[in-house]
Amino acid sequence: MHPNFDLEPAATALEAVVGAIADDQLTAPTPCADTSVRDLLAHVIGLTEAFRQAATKEAVGRSVPPAVGPETALPADWRSRIPAQLKALVEAWRDPAAWDGETEAGGVSAPAVVMATIALDEIVVHTWDLARAIGQQPESTRPTWPSCSNSSGTHRPRAPRACSVRSSESPKTPHSWTASSDSPAATPPGPADHFRPRPSLRAIRAIS
């Protein structure tokens, strides 16, 4: 299948925000309740690798739900690791074969085209989260969103997310994994709207 969209613009925006984070901002709060910049950066490291493996299909049958929260260590090389993993993620999803069939990430199986959309969603919303935490407002957090349903009409299963609902101040984006319900099948993307305040990473993990 030909790639439906390219992750590079969103990945580049996230890389720019990560590069602007100072050491003394690591303890700053983010729009995810009880979640610091440090916690969210650790989550970004995990998700970028998880969705790269989803593209290559190497995670099928062995992926696990993401570990999130203060107990997840942030590697000392995060400033170089995140950009490198973002680039690897972008390249992996540029392979047409990445978009074929089913794949897996975070213990969840879904059509590859849906997983690619989840990856885009994760990058965009966490770019916004981190930008707000350090006082930025990147315009790139307002992209043109692809459909979250595949050509057969099958919609997304429950997402392996750290922050599953959005802040009331978040960018207006169509319903996607950030606003999905807790049911295995959510409704198709709808009109742009605001999202509700999000629970903490730890609370989401406890109910996932």
Tab-separated table of C-alpha atoms in Angstrom:
chain	number	residue	atom	x	y	z
A	1	MET	CA	0.000	0.000	0.000
A	2	HIS	CA	1.217	3.496	-0.789
A	3	PRO	CA	1.809	5.559	2.395
A	4	ASN	CA	-1.242	7.689	3.231
A	5	PHE	CA	0.823	10.479	4.759
A	6	ASP	CA	4.352	11.349	5.856
A	7	LEU	CA	5.246	11.618	9.543
A	8	GLU	CA	8.205	13.928	8.958
A	9	PRO	CA	6.476	17.326	9.476
A	10	ALA	CA	5.057	16.254	12.830
A	11	ALA	CA	8.319	14.564	13.849
A	12	THR	CA	10.308	17.680	12.956
A	13	ALA	CA	7.995	19.808	15.112
A	14	LEU	CA	8.438	17.482	18.081
A	15	GLU	CA	12.207	17.444	17.616
A	16	ALA	CA	12.262	21.255	17.686
A	17	VAL	CA	10.288	21.400	20.927
A	18	VAL	CA	12.448	18.722	22.561
A	19	GLY	CA	15.553	20.668	21.540
A	20	ALA	CA	14.217	23.744	23.322
A	21	ILE	CA	13.748	22.021	26.682
A	22	ALA	CA	16.215	23.177	29.329
A	23	ASP	CA	17.404	20.944	32.146
A	24	ASP	CA	15.614	23.067	34.734
A	25	GLN	CA	12.319	22.478	32.889
A	26	LEU	CA	12.366	18.701	33.287
A	27	THR	CA	10.358	18.899	36.506
A	28	ALA	CA	7.772	21.284	35.041
A	29	PRO	CA	4.173	20.009	34.878
A	30	THR	CA	2.535	19.137	31.554
A	31	PRO	CA	-1.144	19.133	30.504
A	32	CYS	CA	-1.217	15.478	31.617
A	33	ALA	CA	-2.126	15.607	35.308
A	34	ASP	CA	0.680	14.574	37.672
A	35	THR	CA	3.055	14.199	34.726
A	36	SER	CA	6.292	16.125	34.411
A	37	VAL	CA	8.243	17.009	31.297
A	38	ARG	CA	10.714	14.287	32.293
A	39	ASP	CA	7.936	11.663	32.458
A	40	LEU	CA	6.560	12.676	29.078
A	41	LEU	CA	9.984	12.620	27.423
A	42	ALA	CA	10.482	9.071	28.715
A	43	HIS	CA	7.103	8.162	27.217
A	44	VAL	CA	8.097	9.715	23.875
A	45	ILE	CA	11.226	7.557	23.804
A	46	GLY	CA	9.114	4.461	24.315
A	47	LEU	CA	6.413	5.315	21.818
A	48	THR	CA	8.748	6.306	18.981
A	49	GLU	CA	10.466	2.941	19.137
A	50	ALA	CA	7.188	1.062	19.604
A	51	PHE	CA	5.645	2.583	16.500
A	52	ARG	CA	8.829	2.072	14.482
A	53	GLN	CA	8.548	-1.606	15.344
A	54	ALA	CA	4.883	-1.486	14.369
A	55	ALA	CA	5.932	-0.307	10.919
A	56	THR	CA	8.492	-3.083	10.464
A	57	LYS	CA	6.098	-5.652	12.031
A	58	GLU	CA	8.888	-6.846	14.332
A	59	ALA	CA	6.685	-6.155	17.367
A	60	VAL	CA	3.865	-8.465	16.291
A	61	GLY	CA	3.168	-11.033	18.992
A	62	ARG	CA	5.513	-9.543	21.563
A	63	SER	CA	4.603	-5.915	22.215
A	64	VAL	CA	3.555	-4.877	25.717
A	65	PRO	CA	1.577	-1.940	27.148
A	66	PRO	CA	3.748	1.155	27.681
A	67	ALA	CA	5.293	1.814	31.067
A	68	VAL	CA	4.622	5.399	32.117
A	69	GLY	CA	5.141	7.620	35.122
A	70	PRO	CA	7.975	8.743	37.387
A	71	GLU	CA	9.315	5.201	37.718
A	72	THR	CA	10.174	5.159	34.008
A	73	ALA	CA	13.748	6.440	33.804
A	74	LEU	CA	14.707	9.106	31.302
A	75	PRO	CA	17.964	8.054	29.581
A	76	ALA	CA	20.861	10.461	29.917
A	77	ASP	CA	21.146	10.679	26.119
A	78	TRP	CA	17.519	11.738	25.584
A	79	ARG	CA	18.531	14.887	23.702
A	80	SER	CA	20.142	12.820	20.947
A	81	ARG	CA	18.036	9.682	21.263
A	82	ILE	CA	14.647	11.286	20.635
A	83	PRO	CA	15.665	12.962	17.337
A	84	ALA	CA	17.345	9.733	16.169
A	85	GLN	CA	14.288	7.649	17.014
A	86	LEU	CA	11.964	10.150	15.339
A	87	LYS	CA	13.998	9.926	12.137
A	88	ALA	CA	13.935	6.121	12.299
A	89	LEU	CA	10.171	6.201	12.840
A	90	VAL	CA	9.633	8.449	9.821
A	91	GLU	CA	11.769	6.246	7.577
A	92	ALA	CA	10.077	3.052	8.741
A	93	TRP	CA	6.636	4.359	7.750
A	94	ARG	CA	7.899	5.484	4.342
A	95	ASP	CA	8.201	1.830	3.343
A	96	PRO	CA	4.990	0.935	1.455
A	97	ALA	CA	5.060	-2.509	3.081
A	98	ALA	CA	4.640	-0.874	6.487
A	99	TRP	CA	1.061	0.053	5.562
A	100	ASP	CA	-0.026	-3.463	4.631
A	101	GLY	CA	-1.930	-5.877	6.828
A	102	GLU	CA	-2.159	-5.913	10.602
A	103	THR	CA	0.493	-4.858	13.082
A	104	GLU	CA	0.926	-4.344	16.798
A	105	ALA	CA	2.118	-1.762	19.326
A	106	GLY	CA	1.638	-1.395	23.056
A	107	GLY	CA	-0.100	-4.754	23.298
A	108	VAL	CA	-2.776	-3.676	20.802
A	109	SER	CA	-3.285	-5.100	17.313
A	110	ALA	CA	-4.787	-3.020	14.498
A	111	PRO	CA	-4.568	-2.474	10.743
A	112	ALA	CA	-1.227	-0.905	9.892
A	113	VAL	CA	-2.906	2.185	8.448
A	114	VAL	CA	-4.614	2.733	11.804
A	115	MET	CA	-1.326	2.302	13.678
A	116	ALA	CA	0.280	4.923	11.467
A	117	THR	CA	-2.507	7.323	12.390
A	118	ILE	CA	-1.994	6.560	16.076
A	119	ALA	CA	1.712	7.299	15.668
A	120	LEU	CA	0.907	10.662	14.083
A	121	ASP	CA	-1.559	11.419	16.863
A	122	GLU	CA	0.977	10.583	19.561
A	123	ILE	CA	3.600	12.822	18.008
A	124	VAL	CA	1.269	15.775	17.510
A	125	VAL	CA	-0.409	15.739	20.907
A	126	HIS	CA	2.832	15.284	22.813
A	127	THR	CA	4.440	18.082	20.816
A	128	TRP	CA	1.626	20.268	22.085
A	129	ASP	CA	1.930	18.904	25.646
A	130	LEU	CA	5.655	19.621	25.823
A	131	ALA	CA	5.351	22.977	24.099
A	132	ARG	CA	2.748	24.152	26.572
A	133	ALA	CA	4.875	22.903	29.455
A	134	ILE	CA	7.778	25.131	28.410
A	135	GLY	CA	5.690	28.088	27.263
A	136	GLN	CA	5.649	27.553	23.502
A	137	GLN	CA	2.760	27.454	21.020
A	138	PRO	CA	3.995	25.649	17.887
A	139	GLU	CA	1.789	26.180	14.853
A	140	SER	CA	2.688	22.685	13.651
A	141	THR	CA	0.391	21.222	16.306
A	142	ARG	CA	-2.509	22.061	13.976
A	143	PRO	CA	-2.015	19.653	11.043
A	144	THR	CA	-4.458	18.321	8.488
A	145	TRP	CA	-5.490	15.069	10.117
A	146	PRO	CA	-5.902	11.868	8.094
A	147	SER	CA	-8.917	9.670	8.609
A	148	CYS	CA	-8.715	7.275	11.535
A	149	SER	CA	-10.695	4.607	9.695
A	150	ASN	CA	-9.448	2.278	7.011
A	151	SER	CA	-11.018	1.688	3.623
A	152	SER	CA	-13.110	-1.204	4.928
A	153	GLY	CA	-14.743	1.039	7.526
A	154	THR	CA	-13.058	-0.623	10.519
A	155	HIS	CA	-12.337	1.926	13.211
A	156	ARG	CA	-9.681	2.104	15.838
A	157	PRO	CA	-9.511	-0.313	18.799
A	158	ARG	CA	-8.688	0.994	22.247
A	159	ALA	CA	-5.463	2.958	22.178
A	160	PRO	CA	-2.299	2.127	24.170
A	161	ARG	CA	-2.068	5.787	25.250
A	162	ALA	CA	-0.539	7.609	28.141
A	163	CYS	CA	-2.941	10.577	27.945
A	164	SER	CA	-6.225	9.540	26.405
A	165	VAL	CA	-8.258	12.725	26.604
A	166	ARG	CA	-7.269	16.273	25.858
A	167	SER	CA	-7.119	19.491	27.813
A	168	SER	CA	-9.812	22.093	27.166
A	169	GLU	CA	-7.046	24.331	25.823
A	170	SER	CA	-5.633	21.797	23.385
A	171	PRO	CA	-5.609	22.359	19.625
A	172	LYS	CA	-8.943	21.748	17.897
A	173	THR	CA	-8.517	18.446	16.068
A	174	PRO	CA	-10.974	15.815	14.865
A	175	HIS	CA	-11.772	12.890	17.137
A	176	SER	CA	-8.832	10.523	17.094
A	177	TRP	CA	-7.008	8.297	19.525
A	178	THR	CA	-6.728	11.180	21.960
A	179	ALA	CA	-10.477	11.458	22.257
A	180	SER	CA	-11.437	7.832	21.756
A	181	SER	CA	-13.842	6.165	24.128
A	182	ASP	CA	-12.874	3.256	26.364
A	183	SER	CA	-14.876	0.882	24.190
A	184	PRO	CA	-13.050	-1.458	21.778
A	185	ALA	CA	-14.566	0.357	18.787
A	186	ALA	CA	-14.972	4.112	18.738
A	187	THR	CA	-17.019	6.317	16.473
A	188	PRO	CA	-15.526	7.711	13.254
A	189	PRO	CA	-13.703	11.054	13.346
A	190	GLY	CA	-16.154	13.901	13.776
A	191	PRO	CA	-16.089	17.711	13.622
A	192	ALA	CA	-13.258	19.549	15.341
A	193	ASP	CA	-13.905	20.094	19.039
A	194	HIS	CA	-12.286	20.701	22.387
A	195	PHE	CA	-11.259	17.820	24.602
A	196	ARG	CA	-11.758	17.179	28.296
A	197	PRO	CA	-9.012	17.538	30.941
A	198	ARG	CA	-6.878	14.415	31.044
A	199	PRO	CA	-6.121	12.111	33.956
A	200	SER	CA	-2.579	11.341	34.945
A	201	LEU	CA	-0.302	8.853	33.182
A	202	ARG	CA	-0.439	6.620	36.230
A	203	ALA	CA	-4.264	6.607	36.306
A	204	ILE	CA	-4.482	5.738	32.614
A	205	ARG	CA	-2.057	2.879	33.067
A	206	ALA	CA	-4.066	1.547	36.004
A	207	ILE	CA	-7.259	1.229	33.951
A	208	SER	CA	-5.659	0.083	30.684
